[in-house]
PDB file of C-alpha atoms in Angstrom:
ATOM      1  CA  ALA A   1      87.180-216.244  29.069  1.00 65.00           C
ATOM      2  CA  PRO A   2      88.385-219.737  27.235  1.00 70.00           C
ATOM      3  CA  THR A   3      85.282-220.563  25.016  1.00 74.00           C
ATOM      4  CA  ALA A   4      83.833-224.251  24.527  1.00 68.00           C
ATOM      5  CA  VAL A   5      84.912-225.307  21.108  1.00 65.00           C
ATOM      6  CA  GLY A   6      81.396-224.520  18.478  1.00 72.00           C
ATOM      7  CA  THR A   7      80.402-222.070  20.770  1.00 78.00           C
ATOM      8  CA  PRO A   8      81.013-218.568  19.196  1.00 87.00           C
ATOM      9  CA  ALA A   9      82.412-215.932  21.499  1.00 90.00           C
ATOM     10  CA  VAL A  10      82.184-211.825  21.276  1.00 94.00           C
ATOM     11  CA  VAL A  11      83.309-208.724  21.749  1.00 95.00           C
ATOM     12  CA  THR A  12      82.450-205.145  20.803  1.00 96.00           C
ATOM     13  CA  VAL A  13      84.736-202.127  19.361  1.00 96.00           C
ATOM     14  CA  ASP A  14      83.970-199.249  19.736  1.00 95.00           C
ATOM     15  CA  ILE A  15      85.655-196.338  18.041  1.00 95.00           C
ATOM     16  CA  ALA A  16      85.428-193.008  18.905  1.00 94.00           C
ATOM     17  CA  ASN A  17      86.408-189.473  17.637  1.00 94.00           C
ATOM     18  CA  PRO A  18      86.742-187.138  19.740  1.00 92.00           C
ATOM     19  CA  GLN A  19      88.130-184.322  16.467  1.00 89.00           C
ATOM     20  CA  PRO A  20      86.395-181.222  16.055  1.00 91.00           C
ATOM     21  CA  GLN A  21      86.259-182.539  12.505  1.00 93.00           C
ATOM     22  CA  SER A  22      84.831-185.971  11.120  1.00 93.00           C
ATOM     23  CA  VAL A  23      87.247-188.511  10.615  1.00 94.00           C
ATOM     24  CA  THR A  24      86.936-191.070   7.333  1.00 95.00           C
ATOM     25  CA  VAL A  25      87.038-195.131   8.212  1.00 95.00           C
ATOM     26  CA  ASN A  26      88.811-196.725   5.234  1.00 95.00           C
ATOM     27  CA  SER A  27      89.237-199.759   6.352  1.00 96.00           C
ATOM     28  CA  ILE A  28      87.899-202.440   9.320  1.00 96.00           C
ATOM     29  CA  ALA A  29      90.006-205.780   8.814  1.00 96.00           C
ATOM     30  CA  VAL A  30      90.492-209.294  10.718  1.00 97.00           C
ATOM     31  CA  SER A  31      93.130-212.007  10.886  1.00 96.00           C
ATOM     32  CA  GLY A  32      92.886-214.876  11.917  1.00 94.00           C
ATOM     33  CA  ALA A  33      91.178-218.442  12.010  1.00 92.00           C
ATOM     34  CA  GLY A  34      88.031-218.410  13.089  1.00 91.00           C
ATOM     35  CA  PHE A  35      87.728-214.368  13.753  1.00 94.00           C
ATOM     36  CA  GLN A  36      85.064-212.562  12.091  1.00 95.00           C
ATOM     37  CA  LEU A  37      83.444-208.955  11.848  1.00 96.00           C
ATOM     38  CA  SER A  38      79.925-207.693  12.091  1.00 94.00           C
ATOM     39  CA  GLY A  39      78.622-204.767  11.801  1.00 94.00           C
ATOM     40  CA  ALA A  40      81.749-202.924  10.598  1.00 94.00           C
ATOM     41  CA  PRO A  41      81.752-199.871   9.283  1.00 93.00           C
ATOM     42  CA  LEU A  42      82.199-200.305   4.941  1.00 93.00           C
ATOM     43  CA  PRO A  43      84.946-197.993   3.572  1.00 94.00           C
ATOM     44  CA  GLY A  44      84.448-194.045   3.495  1.00 94.00           C
ATOM     45  CA  SER A  45      81.944-193.812   6.009  1.00 94.00           C
ATOM     46  CA  ASN A  46      82.682-191.355   8.131  1.00 94.00           C
ATOM     47  CA  ILE A  47      82.427-190.581  12.058  1.00 95.00           C
ATOM     48  CA  SER A  48      80.735-187.820  12.370  1.00 94.00           C
ATOM     49  CA  ALA A  49      82.980-184.990  15.167  1.00 93.00           C
ATOM     50  CA  GLY A  50      82.445-186.100  18.827  1.00 93.00           C
ATOM     51  CA  GLY A  51      80.582-189.279  17.484  1.00 94.00           C
ATOM     52  CA  ASP A  52      81.770-193.082  17.618  1.00 95.00           C
ATOM     53  CA  VAL A  53      80.838-195.999  16.083  1.00 95.00           C
ATOM     54  CA  ARG A  54      81.098-200.062  17.007  1.00 95.00           C
ATOM     55  CA  PHE A  55      80.670-203.499  15.351  1.00 96.00           C
ATOM     56  CA  THR A  56      81.988-206.795  16.754  1.00 96.00           C
ATOM     57  CA  VAL A  57      84.564-209.452  16.358  1.00 96.00           C
ATOM     58  CA  GLN A  58      83.579-212.739  17.123  1.00 95.00           C
ATOM     59  CA  PHE A  59      85.323-216.104  17.069  1.00 93.00           C
ATOM     60  CA  THR A  60      83.989-219.851  16.880  1.00 89.00           C
ATOM     61  CA  SER A  61      86.506-222.616  16.809  1.00 83.00           C
ATOM     62  CA  GLN A  62      86.147-226.147  15.912  1.00 69.00           C
ATOM     63  CA  GLN A  63      89.070-227.328  17.771  1.00 76.00           C
ATOM     64  CA  ASN A  64      90.764-226.887  21.018  1.00 75.00           C
ATOM     65  CA  GLY A  65      93.820-225.082  22.326  1.00 83.00           C
ATOM     66  CA  SER A  66      94.892-221.687  21.387  1.00 89.00           C
ATOM     67  CA  ALA A  67      93.929-218.899  18.919  1.00 91.00           C
ATOM     68  CA  SER A  68      95.515-215.292  17.935  1.00 94.00           C
ATOM     69  CA  GLY A  69      94.579-213.011  14.735  1.00 95.00           C
ATOM     70  CA  SER A  70      94.583-209.507  14.057  1.00 97.00           C
ATOM     71  CA  LEU A  71      92.381-206.421  14.035  1.00 97.00           C
ATOM     72  CA  ASN A  72      93.557-203.589  11.774  1.00 97.00           C
ATOM     73  CA  ILE A  73      91.397-200.041  11.958  1.00 96.00           C
ATOM     74  CA  ASN A  74      92.559-197.015   9.349  1.00 96.00           C
ATOM     75  CA  ALA A  75      90.914-194.097   9.670  1.00 94.00           C
ATOM     76  CA  GLY A  76      91.765-190.463   9.208  1.00 91.00           C
ATOM     77  CA  ASN A  77      95.129-190.515   9.296  1.00 90.00           C
ATOM     78  CA  GLN A  78      95.834-193.281  11.634  1.00 93.00           C
ATOM     79  CA  ASN A  79      96.303-197.005  11.224  1.00 95.00           C
ATOM     80  CA  LEU A  80      95.753-198.919  14.263  1.00 95.00           C
ATOM     81  CA  ASN A  81      97.196-202.773  14.621  1.00 96.00           C
ATOM     82  CA  PHE A  82      95.227-204.615  18.249  1.00 96.00           C
ATOM     83  CA  SER A  83      96.552-208.700  18.875  1.00 96.00           C
ATOM     84  CA  LEU A  84      93.671-210.798  18.974  1.00 95.00           C
ATOM     85  CA  SER A  85      93.947-213.880  21.377  1.00 94.00           C
ATOM     86  CA  ALA A  86      91.378-216.720  22.640  1.00 92.00           C
ATOM     87  CA  GLN A  87      91.486-219.722  24.664  1.00 88.00           C
ATOM     88  CA  VAL A  88      88.918-223.202  23.385  1.00 83.00           C
ATOM     89  CA  VAL A  89      88.227-225.424  25.633  1.00 75.00           C
ATOM     90  CA  VAL A  90      86.168-228.920  25.010  1.00 63.00           C
ATOM     91  CA  PRO A  91      82.882-228.780  26.744  1.00 65.00           C
ATOM     92  CA  THR A  92      83.182-231.281  29.822  1.00 76.00           C
ATOM     93  CA  SER A  93      80.270-232.998  32.011  1.00 80.00           C
ATOM     94  CA  ASN A  94      80.374-232.892  35.396  1.00 88.00           C
ATOM     95  CA  VAL A  95      78.115-235.349  37.255  1.00 91.00           C
ATOM     96  CA  VAL A  96      77.475-234.360  41.006  1.00 92.00           C
ATOM     97  CA  VAL A  97      75.287-236.873  43.008  1.00 94.00           C
ATOM     98  CA  THR A  98      73.379-235.967  45.807  1.00 93.00           C
ATOM     99  CA  TYR A  99      70.943-238.153  47.945  1.00 91.00           C
ATOM    100  CA  ILE A 100      67.964-237.308  50.319  1.00 86.00           C
ATOM    101  CA  ASP A 101      68.983-238.035  53.717  1.00 78.00           C
ATOM    102  CA  ALA A 102      66.454-239.637  56.924  1.00 72.00           C
ATOM    103  CA  ASN A 103      65.737-236.099  57.770  1.00 78.00           C
ATOM    104  CA  GLY A 104      64.506-234.931  53.972  1.00 81.00           C
ATOM    105  CA  ASN A 105      67.426-232.844  53.168  1.00 84.00           C
ATOM    106  CA  ALA A 106      69.682-233.263  49.530  1.00 87.00           C
ATOM    107  CA  VAL A 107      73.728-234.135  50.517  1.00 89.00           C
ATOM    108  CA  VAL A 108      76.326-233.578  48.361  1.00 91.00           C
ATOM    109  CA  LEU A 109      78.501-236.796  47.778  1.00 92.00           C
ATOM    110  CA  ALA A 110      81.894-235.991  46.773  1.00 90.00           C
ATOM    111  CA  GLN A 111      83.883-239.089  46.152  1.00 91.00           C
ATOM    112  CA  GLY A 112      84.007-241.643  48.658  1.00 92.00           C
ATOM    113  CA  SER A 113      81.373-240.312  50.832  1.00 92.00           C
ATOM    114  CA  THR A 114      78.684-243.064  52.782  1.00 94.00           C
ATOM    115  CA  ILE A 115      75.309-243.220  51.407  1.00 94.00           C
ATOM    116  CA  THR A 116      73.571-243.794  55.281  1.00 92.00           C
ATOM    117  CA  PHE A 117      70.017-244.723  55.690  1.00 91.00           C
ATOM    118  CA  PRO A 118      67.842-245.345  58.951  1.00 87.00           C
ATOM    119  CA  THR A 119      68.068-247.497  61.413  1.00 89.00           C
ATOM    120  CA  THR A 120      65.795-250.325  59.131  1.00 87.00           C
ATOM    121  CA  ALA A 121      63.076-252.822  61.205  1.00 88.00           C
ATOM    122  CA  LEU A 122      64.061-256.232  60.626  1.00 85.00           C
ATOM    123  CA  GLY A 123      62.508-257.343  57.387  1.00 82.00           C
ATOM    124  CA  THR A 124      61.322-253.893  56.774  1.00 88.00           C
ATOM    125  CA  PRO A 125      63.146-252.654  53.359  1.00 91.00           C
ATOM    126  CA  ALA A 126      64.225-248.813  53.799  1.00 91.00           C
ATOM    127  CA  VAL A 127      64.340-246.433  51.045  1.00 92.00           C
ATOM    128  CA  VAL A 128      66.631-243.407  49.463  1.00 93.00           C
ATOM    129  CA  THR A 129      66.522-241.499  46.633  1.00 94.00           C
ATOM    130  CA  VAL A 130      69.681-240.580  45.071  1.00 95.00           C
ATOM    131  CA  ASP A 131      69.985-237.383  42.685  1.00 94.00           C
ATOM    132  CA  MET A 132      72.510-237.866  39.401  1.00 94.00           C
ATOM    133  CA  ALA A 133      73.280-233.975  37.453  1.00 93.00           C
ATOM    134  CA  ASN A 134      75.083-233.225  35.045  1.00 92.00           C
ATOM    135  CA  ARG A 135      76.021-229.568  36.293  1.00 88.00           C
ATOM    136  CA  GLY A 136      78.992-229.047  32.982  1.00 84.00           C
ATOM    137  CA  ALA A 137      78.880-227.872  29.425  1.00 79.00           C
ATOM    138  CA  GLN A 138      77.993-230.818  27.887  1.00 83.00           C
ATOM    139  CA  SER A 139      76.146-234.213  28.236  1.00 88.00           C
ATOM    140  CA  ALA A 140      77.547-237.305  29.612  1.00 90.00           C
ATOM    141  CA  ILE A 141      76.704-240.717  28.609  1.00 92.00           C
ATOM    142  CA  VAL A 142      76.576-242.786  31.797  1.00 94.00           C
ATOM    143  CA  ASN A 143      77.885-246.247  31.461  1.00 94.00           C
ATOM    144  CA  THR A 144      76.390-248.311  34.232  1.00 94.00           C
ATOM    145  CA  VAL A 145      74.801-247.454  37.876  1.00 96.00           C
ATOM    146  CA  ALA A 146      75.807-250.745  40.051  1.00 96.00           C
ATOM    147  CA  VAL A 147      75.335-251.484  43.988  1.00 97.00           C
ATOM    148  CA  SER A 148      77.188-254.938  45.748  1.00 96.00           C
ATOM    149  CA  GLY A 149      76.262-256.339  49.103  1.00 95.00           C
ATOM    150  CA  THR A 150      73.551-257.820  50.816  1.00 93.00           C
ATOM    151  CA  GLY A 151      70.543-256.605  50.912  1.00 92.00           C
ATOM    152  CA  PHE A 152      70.971-253.791  49.076  1.00 95.00           C
ATOM    153  CA  GLN A 153      69.305-253.397  45.436  1.00 95.00           C
ATOM    154  CA  LEU A 154      68.724-250.893  42.232  1.00 96.00           C
ATOM    155  CA  SER A 155      65.175-249.202  41.532  1.00 94.00           C
ATOM    156  CA  GLY A 156      64.547-246.958  38.676  1.00 94.00           C
ATOM    157  CA  VAL A 157      68.189-246.351  37.149  1.00 93.00           C
ATOM    158  CA  PRO A 158      69.023-245.232  33.863  1.00 91.00           C
ATOM    159  CA  LEU A 159      70.146-248.119  30.839  1.00 91.00           C
ATOM    160  CA  PRO A 160      73.482-248.205  30.369  1.00 92.00           C
ATOM    161  CA  GLY A 161      74.092-245.955  27.202  1.00 92.00           C
ATOM    162  CA  SER A 162      71.493-243.233  28.157  1.00 92.00           C
ATOM    163  CA  VAL A 163      72.238-239.296  27.932  1.00 92.00           C
ATOM    164  CA  LEU A 164      72.346-237.252  30.806  1.00 92.00           C
ATOM    165  CA  ALA A 165      71.962-233.563  29.541  1.00 91.00           C
ATOM    166  CA  ALA A 166      73.498-230.960  30.388  1.00 88.00           C
ATOM    167  CA  GLY A 167      71.800-229.042  33.022  1.00 89.00           C
ATOM    168  CA  SER A 168      69.067-232.018  33.154  1.00 93.00           C
ATOM    169  CA  ASP A 169      69.132-234.693  36.406  1.00 93.00           C
ATOM    170  CA  LEU A 170      67.803-238.165  37.436  1.00 93.00           C
ATOM    171  CA  ARG A 171      66.390-239.689  39.948  1.00 94.00           C
ATOM    172  CA  PHE A 172      66.254-243.087  41.501  1.00 95.00           C
ATOM    173  CA  THR A 173      66.444-245.694  44.530  1.00 95.00           C
ATOM    174  CA  VAL A 174      68.474-247.694  46.361  1.00 96.00           C
ATOM    175  CA  GLN A 175      66.628-249.840  49.286  1.00 95.00           C
ATOM    176  CA  PHE A 176      68.400-252.075  51.734  1.00 94.00           C
ATOM    177  CA  THR A 177      66.182-254.846  53.167  1.00 93.00           C
ATOM    178  CA  PRO A 178      67.835-256.706  55.781  1.00 90.00           C
ATOM    179  CA  THR A 179      67.754-260.658  56.675  1.00 84.00           C
ATOM    180  CA  GLN A 180      69.894-260.351  59.788  1.00 87.00           C
ATOM    181  CA  ILE A 181      70.638-258.188  62.968  1.00 88.00           C
ATOM    182  CA  GLY A 182      73.136-255.716  62.587  1.00 89.00           C
ATOM    183  CA  SER A 183      75.232-254.114  60.787  1.00 92.00           C
ATOM    184  CA  ALA A 184      75.469-254.262  56.650  1.00 93.00           C
ATOM    185  CA  SER A 185      77.871-252.757  53.891  1.00 95.00           C
ATOM    186  CA  GLY A 186      78.066-252.085  50.338  1.00 96.00           C
ATOM    187  CA  SER A 187      78.633-249.410  48.121  1.00 97.00           C
ATOM    188  CA  LEU A 188      76.797-247.489  45.014  1.00 97.00           C
ATOM    189  CA  ASN A 189      79.536-246.548  41.935  1.00 96.00           C
ATOM    190  CA  VAL A 190      78.290-244.588  38.997  1.00 95.00           C
ATOM    191  CA  ASN A 191      80.238-244.151  35.621  1.00 94.00           C
ATOM    192  CA  ALA A 192      78.657-241.436  33.515  1.00 92.00           C
ATOM    193  CA  GLY A 193      81.048-239.625  31.069  1.00 88.00           C
ATOM    194  CA  SER A 194      84.218-239.632  32.329  1.00 85.00           C
ATOM    195  CA  GLN A 195      83.953-240.194  35.997  1.00 91.00           C
ATOM    196  CA  ASN A 196      83.816-243.184  37.928  1.00 93.00           C
ATOM    197  CA  LEU A 197      82.332-242.830  41.467  1.00 94.00           C
ATOM    198  CA  SER A 198      81.818-244.873  44.457  1.00 95.00           C
ATOM    199  CA  PHE A 199      79.846-244.387  47.652  1.00 96.00           C
ATOM    200  CA  PRO A 200      80.112-246.752  50.487  1.00 96.00           C
ATOM    201  CA  LEU A 201      76.936-248.016  52.067  1.00 96.00           C
ATOM    202  CA  SER A 202      75.594-248.289  55.411  1.00 95.00           C
ATOM    203  CA  ALA A 203      72.863-249.481  57.218  1.00 93.00           C
ATOM    204  CA  GLN A 204      71.390-250.751  60.368  1.00 92.00           C
ATOM    205  CA  THR A 205      69.192-253.152  61.574  1.00 90.00           C
ATOM    206  CA  ALA A 206      66.960-253.027  64.298  1.00 87.00           C
ATOM    207  CA  GLY A 207      64.967-256.307  65.857  1.00 82.00           C
ATOM    208  CA  PRO A 208      64.108-259.124  68.962  1.00 81.00           C
ATOM    209  CA  ALA A 209      67.361-260.193  70.576  1.00 78.00           C
ATOM    210  CA  PHE A 210      65.983-263.113  72.914  1.00 84.00           C
ATOM    211  CA  THR A 211      69.335-264.792  75.518  1.00 87.00           C
ATOM    212  CA  TYR A 212      67.831-267.999  76.902  1.00 91.00           C
ATOM    213  CA  GLN A 213      68.615-269.315  80.948  1.00 92.00           C
ATOM    214  CA  LEU A 214      68.235-272.939  81.878  1.00 92.00           C
ATOM    215  CA  GLN A 215      67.088-273.417  85.289  1.00 92.00           C
ATOM    216  CA  ILE A 216      67.845-276.906  87.589  1.00 91.00           C
ATOM    217  CA  GLY A 217      66.253-276.477  90.761  1.00 91.00           C
ATOM    218  CA  LYS A 218      68.159-273.719  92.563  1.00 89.00           C
ATOM    219  CA  THR A 219      70.659-273.075  89.865  1.00 92.00           C
ATOM    220  CA  THR A 220      70.205-270.967  86.639  1.00 92.00           C
ATOM    221  CA  ALA A 221      72.826-270.834  83.739  1.00 91.00           C
ATOM    222  CA  ALA A 222      72.652-269.797  80.371  1.00 92.00           C
ATOM    223  CA  LEU A 223      71.502-271.442  77.380  1.00 91.00           C
ATOM    224  CA  LEU A 224      73.478-271.008  74.783  1.00 89.00           C
ATOM    225  CA  PRO A 225      72.365-272.217  70.977  1.00 85.00           C
ATOM    226  CA  GLY A 226      73.307-275.828  70.097  1.00 88.00           C
ATOM    227  CA  GLN A 227      73.630-276.807  74.094  1.00 88.00           C
ATOM    228  CA  THR A 228      72.186-280.211  75.102  1.00 87.00           C
TER     229      THR A 228
END
């Protein structure tokens, strides 16, 4: 499997002797940058009849890309060569954003998914909790967390430059306070690590809606704002 830069990968090698007599281990060696032996039997060691010995080959690299080497085992009258191959990858962060909906469910947000606020009474704030988790193998720098749109504001967001460690998460809230009846929209933008995520915000405001009529004698007509 691919190995992260600076993280050791280890394989175990077993040398078995199925012969009725012991076998002498003459040499065990590896070549190739980043490859090394651990626990290998010393030259001149014996593997008893029906016995076996185990050791490990470890690979550690500080650079991205592929690597190759070889393992040589000389035991008894056999000289065996095996190719070693490794793939090194740079670990990355993977920021996953979820929010708690009106029913208390955690909703995972794909890029462009909408965060919907519960229907809100005029002048009453509605709040949703947003969770930002790093599911990658490397820390992510939180560059910006911002909202746009009338009535929307953030609370408890991390400061620019904050570190979101691998496997950790943080929470903040987005609050919507309506000033007029009807629908409202905005957006939440999260820039962390190498990801730039944007989520539309959608809210609906409920409140009283009055209509007016003017009655003159037996005649009734709608009275509109600004009408004389």
